């Protein structure tokens, strides 16, 4: 068996965007193929017209460049009709055909209600599978191995078996980042910014770039979840919103509240960060964020783009074009990701190079 297909997990309802994105990314690398993606299934599978090209694509495509894919695994063909009495044997055979040593074994499933129901099956299966793999001479805790082994269940009797490079795939199973909602945070949005900081920066970079005494403007800040995250990092924040800010957060003494329009506010002097969670049309927000960078009002910005119900992919492409035009066609760094805490939106990070 060859791992010639690319399995991409995504938020349920975003399979079409995931398919459009992988098709465009593959075409840009000279690979033609087709995508199988059922609406609301929570995943898409790209198959190149030539298997060799598909395997090559899986190795060279940068996972972090993909917006809608939460996880990326190179898989073989779908294993179907797994016997209910022994699902393990066919999975072990498929795993063995792909390699003999892996860093880890992850069992995954779609992030849907049907997928969640599969956990009752996969949880007891895991120890049996681990034992059978070891018995078959397949290592699943070899730190020197280059890849991780993945088993992705799409139903009680069907799964994909595949491999992923831990440095070029999600850092947690199913790409879901588990973060506890801090009791003191003024809104649930707080966890979104926390996930964005994890997604876009490694530990050292995060500590350096969100350091005590640094300054930020939060556009659309009320009630203050994002501001709260920055205050936790001992930063000084100007919160711009006509709505009220959380009283305890204001008591920190690190926040100035400006009742102003986020599209008109200009900082009296440059700040380190502008963050923006205003619910507005994506192209307007993209233009605003690019303007802050172009004018040198902030060194970097993190913003949400609330995607429309239709033509989300086209809208995202348009937002990228807006940024590119505003910043003269280069010299900037832009990453966009649909975080696991994002719903209809995606989160972007933009800075000068
Ligand atoms: C999703 S909420 C922000 C939640 C906030 N990030 C948090 O963590 O608590 C969006 C906010 O944007 C504000 N907003 C929308 N349009 C705005 C504008 N033009 N100027 C300033 N604030 C705006 C709304 O008042 C609302 O409070």
Coordinates of C-alpha atoms and ligand atoms in Angstrom, one line a residue:
X1 CA 0.0 0.0 0.0
X2 CA 1.2 3.5 -0.9
X3 CA 0.3 6.6 1.1
X4 CA -0.6 8.5 -2.1
X5 CA -3.7 10.4 -1.0
X6 CA -3.9 13.4 1.3
X7 CA -6.4 13.3 4.1
X8 CA -7.3 16.7 5.4
X9 CA -9.5 17.1 8.5
X10 CA -11.5 20.3 8.8
X11 CA -14.3 21.9 10.7
X12 CA -17.6 20.3 9.7
X13 CA -19.3 22.4 7.0
X14 CA -16.0 23.6 5.5
X15 CA -15.2 20.6 3.3
X16 CA -15.8 22.5 0.1
X17 CA -13.4 25.3 1.1
X18 CA -10.9 22.6 2.2
X19 CA -11.3 21.0 -1.2
X20 CA -10.9 24.3 -3.1
X21 CA -7.8 25.1 -1.1
X22 CA -6.0 21.8 -1.6
X23 CA -6.9 21.8 -5.3
X24 CA -5.4 25.3 -5.7
X25 CA -2.3 24.4 -3.6
X26 CA -1.7 21.2 -5.5
X27 CA -2.1 22.9 -8.9
X28 CA 0.4 25.6 -7.8
X29 CA 2.9 22.7 -7.3
X30 CA 2.0 21.2 -10.6
X31 CA -0.1 18.3 -9.3
X32 CA -3.6 17.7 -10.8
X33 CA -6.1 15.5 -9.0
X34 CA -9.6 15.3 -7.5
X35 CA -11.1 15.7 -4.1
X36 CA -13.7 13.6 -2.4
X37 CA -15.4 15.6 0.3
X38 CA -18.9 14.9 1.6
X39 CA -20.8 17.9 3.0
X40 CA -20.6 18.1 6.8
X41 CA -18.3 15.0 7.0
X42 CA -15.4 17.0 8.6
X43 CA -12.8 15.9 6.1
X44 CA -11.7 15.8 2.5
X45 CA -9.4 13.4 0.6
X46 CA -7.2 14.6 -2.3
X47 CA -6.1 12.1 -4.8
X48 CA -3.6 13.0 -7.5
X49 CA -4.1 11.5 -11.0
X50 CA -0.7 9.9 -10.5
X51 CA 0.1 8.2 -7.2
X52 CA 3.8 9.3 -7.2
X53 CA 2.8 12.9 -7.6
X54 CA 0.3 12.5 -4.7
X55 CA 2.9 11.1 -2.4
X56 CA 5.4 13.8 -3.4
X57 CA 2.7 16.5 -2.8
X58 CA 2.1 15.1 0.7
X59 CA 5.8 15.4 1.5
X60 CA 6.3 18.9 0.1
X61 CA 3.2 20.8 0.9
X62 CA 3.5 23.0 4.0
X63 CA 0.7 22.2 6.3
X64 CA 0.9 25.6 8.1
X65 CA 0.1 27.3 4.8
X66 CA -3.3 25.7 4.6
X67 CA -6.2 27.7 6.2
X68 CA -9.0 25.1 6.4
X69 CA -7.1 21.9 7.1
X70 CA -6.8 21.1 10.8
X71 CA -4.8 18.0 10.2
X72 CA -2.9 16.6 7.2
X73 CA -2.1 12.9 6.8
X74 CA -0.8 10.9 3.8
X75 CA -3.0 7.9 3.6
X76 CA -3.6 4.8 1.5
X77 CA -6.9 3.7 0.2
X78 CA -9.9 3.5 2.5
X79 CA -10.0 0.2 4.4
X80 CA -13.6 -1.0 4.4
X81 CA -15.6 -3.9 5.8
X82 CA -13.4 -4.2 8.8
X83 CA -14.6 -7.3 10.6
X84 CA -16.4 -6.2 13.8
X85 CA -14.7 -9.2 15.5
X86 CA -11.2 -8.1 14.5
X87 CA -10.6 -4.6 13.2
X88 CA -7.0 -4.8 14.3
X89 CA -5.5 -7.3 11.8
X90 CA -6.2 -5.3 8.6
X91 CA -5.0 -2.0 10.2
X92 CA -1.8 -3.7 11.3
X93 CA -1.2 -5.0 7.8
X94 CA -1.8 -1.5 6.3
X95 CA 0.5 0.1 8.9
X96 CA 3.3 -2.5 8.2
X97 CA 3.0 -1.8 4.5
X98 CA 3.8 1.8 5.2
X99 CA 6.7 1.5 7.6
X100 CA 8.2 -0.3 10.6
X101 CA 8.9 2.5 13.0
X102 CA 6.9 5.5 14.1
X103 CA 7.2 8.2 16.7
X104 CA 3.6 7.7 17.9
X105 CA 0.2 6.3 17.0
X106 CA -2.8 8.6 16.9
X107 CA -6.3 7.4 16.4
X108 CA -8.5 10.1 15.0
X109 CA -12.0 10.6 13.7
X110 CA -14.0 13.5 12.1
X111 CA -15.0 16.3 14.5
X112 CA -18.7 15.7 14.0
X113 CA -21.4 14.1 16.2
X114 CA -21.0 10.8 14.2
X115 CA -17.2 11.1 14.7
X116 CA -17.6 11.7 18.5
X117 CA -19.8 8.6 18.7
X118 CA -16.9 6.5 17.3
X119 CA -14.8 7.2 20.4
X120 CA -16.7 4.5 22.3
X121 CA -15.2 2.1 19.7
X122 CA -11.7 3.5 19.3
X123 CA -10.9 4.0 23.0
X124 CA -11.0 0.3 23.9
X125 CA -9.4 -0.6 20.5
X126 CA -6.2 1.5 21.1
X127 CA -4.5 -0.9 23.6
X128 CA -5.2 -3.9 21.3
X129 CA -3.9 -2.1 18.3
X130 CA -0.7 -1.0 20.1
X131 CA -0.1 -4.6 21.3
X132 CA -0.7 -6.1 17.8
X133 CA 1.5 -3.5 16.1
X134 CA 4.4 -4.3 18.5
X135 CA 3.8 -8.0 18.0
X136 CA 4.1 -7.4 14.2
X137 CA 7.4 -5.7 14.7
X138 CA 6.1 -2.1 14.2
X139 CA 7.5 0.3 16.7
X140 CA 5.1 3.1 17.8
X141 CA 7.3 5.0 20.3
X142 CA 10.6 5.3 18.3
X143 CA 11.8 8.9 18.9
X144 CA 14.3 8.5 16.0
X145 CA 11.5 7.7 13.5
X146 CA 10.5 10.5 11.2
X147 CA 6.8 9.9 11.1
X148 CA 3.7 9.4 13.1
X149 CA 1.2 6.6 12.4
X150 CA -2.4 7.7 12.0
X151 CA -5.6 5.7 11.9
X152 CA -8.6 7.8 10.9
X153 CA -12.0 6.1 11.5
X154 CA -14.8 7.3 9.2
X155 CA -17.3 4.7 10.5
X156 CA -17.4 1.7 12.7
X157 CA -16.0 -0.5 9.9
X158 CA -14.0 1.8 7.8
X159 CA -10.8 3.7 8.3
X160 CA -7.8 5.3 6.6
X161 CA -4.3 4.3 7.7
X162 CA -1.6 6.8 7.0
X163 CA 1.5 8.7 8.1
X164 CA 2.3 12.3 9.0
X165 CA 5.5 14.3 9.6
X166 CA 5.1 15.6 13.1
X167 CA 6.8 18.9 12.0
X168 CA 4.4 19.2 9.1
X169 CA 1.0 18.3 10.6
X170 CA -1.2 19.3 13.6
X171 CA 0.5 19.3 17.0
X172 CA -2.5 17.7 18.7
X173 CA -4.9 14.9 17.5
X174 CA -7.5 16.0 15.0
X175 CA -5.9 19.5 15.1
X176 CA -8.0 20.3 18.2
X177 CA -6.3 22.6 20.7
X178 CA -7.7 21.9 24.1
X179 CA -7.6 25.1 26.2
X180 CA -9.3 25.7 29.5
X181 CA -11.5 28.8 29.6
X182 CA -9.9 30.9 32.4
X183 CA -12.6 31.7 35.0
X184 CA -11.5 35.4 35.2
X185 CA -11.7 36.0 31.4
X186 CA -14.5 38.4 30.5
X187 CA -15.6 36.4 27.4
X188 CA -15.1 33.1 25.7
X189 CA -13.3 34.8 22.9
X190 CA -10.3 34.9 25.2
X191 CA -9.4 31.3 24.3
X192 CA -9.4 32.2 20.6
X193 CA -6.6 34.7 21.0
X194 CA -4.8 32.2 23.2
X195 CA -5.0 29.5 20.5
X196 CA -3.9 32.1 17.8
X197 CA -0.8 32.9 19.8
X198 CA 0.0 29.1 20.1
X199 CA -0.7 28.6 16.4
X200 CA 1.4 31.5 15.0
X201 CA 4.4 31.6 17.4
X202 CA 6.6 29.0 19.1
X203 CA 7.1 29.4 22.9
X204 CA 10.3 31.5 22.6
X205 CA 8.8 33.8 20.0
X206 CA 5.6 34.2 22.0
X207 CA 7.4 35.2 25.1
X208 CA 9.6 37.7 23.2
X209 CA 6.9 39.2 21.1
X210 CA 4.2 39.5 23.8
X211 CA 6.4 40.7 26.6
X212 CA 5.7 42.9 29.7
X213 CA 5.4 46.6 28.9
X214 CA 4.6 46.1 25.3
X215 CA 1.7 48.0 23.8
X216 CA -1.4 46.9 21.9
X217 CA -4.6 48.3 20.5
X218 CA -7.7 46.0 20.6
X219 CA -10.3 47.1 18.0
X220 CA -13.7 45.8 18.9
X221 CA -12.6 44.9 22.4
X222 CA -15.8 44.7 24.4
X223 CA -16.2 43.0 26.9
X224 CA -12.5 42.3 26.9
X225 CA -11.5 38.7 26.4
X226 CA -8.6 39.5 24.0
X227 CA -7.6 42.5 26.0
X228 CA -7.5 40.2 29.1
X229 CA -5.1 37.9 27.4
X230 CA -2.7 40.7 26.7
X231 CA -3.1 42.1 30.2
X232 CA -2.2 38.6 31.5
X233 CA 1.1 39.1 29.7
X234 CA 1.6 42.5 31.5
X235 CA 1.1 44.5 28.3
X236 CA -0.6 47.9 28.1
X237 CA -3.7 47.9 26.0
X238 CA -5.9 50.6 24.4
X239 CA -9.4 49.0 24.1
X240 CA -11.5 50.6 21.3
X241 CA -15.2 49.8 21.4
X242 CA -18.4 51.7 22.0
X243 CA -19.5 48.8 24.2
X244 CA -18.6 48.5 27.9
X245 CA -15.4 46.8 29.1
X246 CA -15.3 44.4 32.0
X247 CA -14.9 46.3 35.2
X248 CA -12.3 44.0 36.9
X249 CA -10.2 44.2 33.7
X250 CA -10.2 48.0 33.9
X251 CA -9.2 47.8 37.5
X252 CA -5.9 46.2 36.3
X253 CA -4.7 49.8 35.5
X254 CA -3.2 48.4 32.2
X255 CA -6.2 49.3 30.0
X256 CA -7.4 52.5 28.5
X257 CA -10.9 52.4 27.1
X258 CA -11.7 54.6 24.0
X259 CA -15.3 54.7 22.9
X260 CA -14.6 55.2 19.2
X261 CA -15.1 53.6 15.8
X262 CA -12.4 51.0 15.1
X263 CA -12.2 52.0 11.5
X264 CA -11.4 55.7 12.4
X265 CA -9.2 55.2 15.5
X266 CA -5.5 56.1 15.0
X267 CA -2.9 55.5 17.7
X268 CA -1.1 58.6 18.8
X269 CA 2.1 56.7 18.5
X270 CA 3.0 53.3 17.0
X271 CA 2.2 50.2 19.1
X272 CA 3.6 46.7 19.1
X273 CA 0.3 45.0 18.3
X274 CA -3.1 45.7 16.8
X275 CA -5.6 42.9 17.4
X276 CA -9.1 43.1 15.9
X277 CA -12.2 41.0 16.5
X278 CA -14.8 43.4 15.0
X279 CA -17.7 41.6 13.2
X280 CA -17.5 43.2 9.8
X281 CA -17.1 42.3 6.2
X282 CA -13.8 40.4 5.7
X283 CA -12.5 42.7 2.9
X284 CA -13.0 45.8 5.1
X285 CA -11.1 44.2 8.0
X286 CA -8.3 43.0 5.7
X287 CA -8.0 46.5 4.3
X288 CA -7.9 48.0 7.8
X289 CA -5.2 45.5 9.0
X290 CA -3.1 46.1 6.0
X291 CA -3.4 49.9 6.5
X292 CA -2.2 49.6 10.1
X293 CA 0.9 47.7 8.9
X294 CA 1.4 50.0 5.8
X295 CA 1.2 53.1 8.0
X296 CA 3.6 51.6 10.6
X297 CA 0.9 52.1 13.3
X298 CA 1.7 48.6 14.6
X299 CA 4.5 46.0 14.2
X300 CA 2.1 43.1 13.8
X301 CA -1.5 42.4 13.8
X302 CA -3.8 39.5 14.6
X303 CA -7.4 39.7 13.3
X304 CA -10.5 37.7 12.6
X305 CA -12.2 37.5 9.2
X306 CA -15.8 36.5 9.6
X307 CA -16.5 34.6 6.4
X308 CA -19.8 34.8 4.6
X309 CA -22.0 31.7 4.2
X310 CA -21.3 31.5 0.5
X311 CA -18.1 32.0 -1.6
X312 CA -15.9 31.8 1.5
X313 CA -12.9 30.6 -0.4
X314 CA -13.3 33.4 -3.0
X315 CA -13.6 35.9 -0.2
X316 CA -10.4 34.7 1.4
X317 CA -8.6 34.9 -1.9
X318 CA -9.9 38.5 -2.2
X319 CA -8.7 39.4 1.3
X320 CA -5.2 38.1 0.5
X321 CA -5.2 40.3 -2.7
X322 CA -6.3 43.3 -0.7
X323 CA -3.4 42.8 1.7
X324 CA -1.0 42.3 -1.1
X325 CA -2.1 45.4 -3.0
X326 CA -1.9 47.5 0.1
X327 CA 1.6 46.3 1.0
X328 CA 3.1 46.7 -2.5
X329 CA 3.2 43.0 -3.4
X330 CA 5.7 41.7 -0.9
X331 CA 7.8 42.4 2.2
X332 CA 5.2 41.0 4.6
X333 CA 4.3 37.8 6.3
X334 CA 0.7 36.6 6.3
X335 CA -0.7 33.5 7.8
X336 CA -4.3 32.6 8.0
X337 CA -5.8 29.6 9.9
X338 CA -9.2 28.4 10.9
X339 CA -8.4 27.7 14.5
X340 CA -10.2 24.9 16.3
X341 CA -12.0 27.6 18.4
X342 CA -13.1 29.5 15.2
X343 CA -16.6 28.9 13.9
X344 CA -17.5 30.8 10.8
X345 CA -14.3 32.8 10.9
X346 CA -10.6 32.4 10.3
X347 CA -7.8 34.1 12.1
X348 CA -4.9 35.9 10.5
X349 CA -1.5 37.1 11.5
X350 CA 0.1 39.9 9.5
X351 CA 3.5 41.6 9.9
X352 CA 6.3 43.2 7.9
X353 CA 9.1 40.8 7.1
Ligands
LIG1 C1 -17.0 39.6 18.9 S1 -17.1 41.0 19.8 C2 -15.5 41.2 20.4 C3 -15.2 40.3 21.6 C4 -13.9 40.6 22.2 N1 -12.8 40.3 21.3 C5 -13.6 39.8 23.5 O1 -12.7 39.0 23.5 O2 -14.4 40.0 24.4 C6 -17.1 42.3 18.6 C7 -17.1 43.7 19.1 O3 -16.8 44.6 18.0 C8 -17.4 45.8 18.3 N2 -17.5 46.5 17.1 C9 -18.1 46.3 15.9 N3 -17.9 47.2 15.0 C10 -17.1 48.1 15.6 C11 -16.6 49.4 15.1 N4 -16.8 49.8 13.9 N5 -15.8 50.0 16.0 C12 -15.5 49.6 17.2 N6 -16.0 48.4 17.7 C13 -16.8 47.7 16.9 C14 -18.7 45.4 18.9 O4 -19.2 46.5 19.7 C15 -18.4 44.2 19.7 O5 -18.2 44.5 21.1

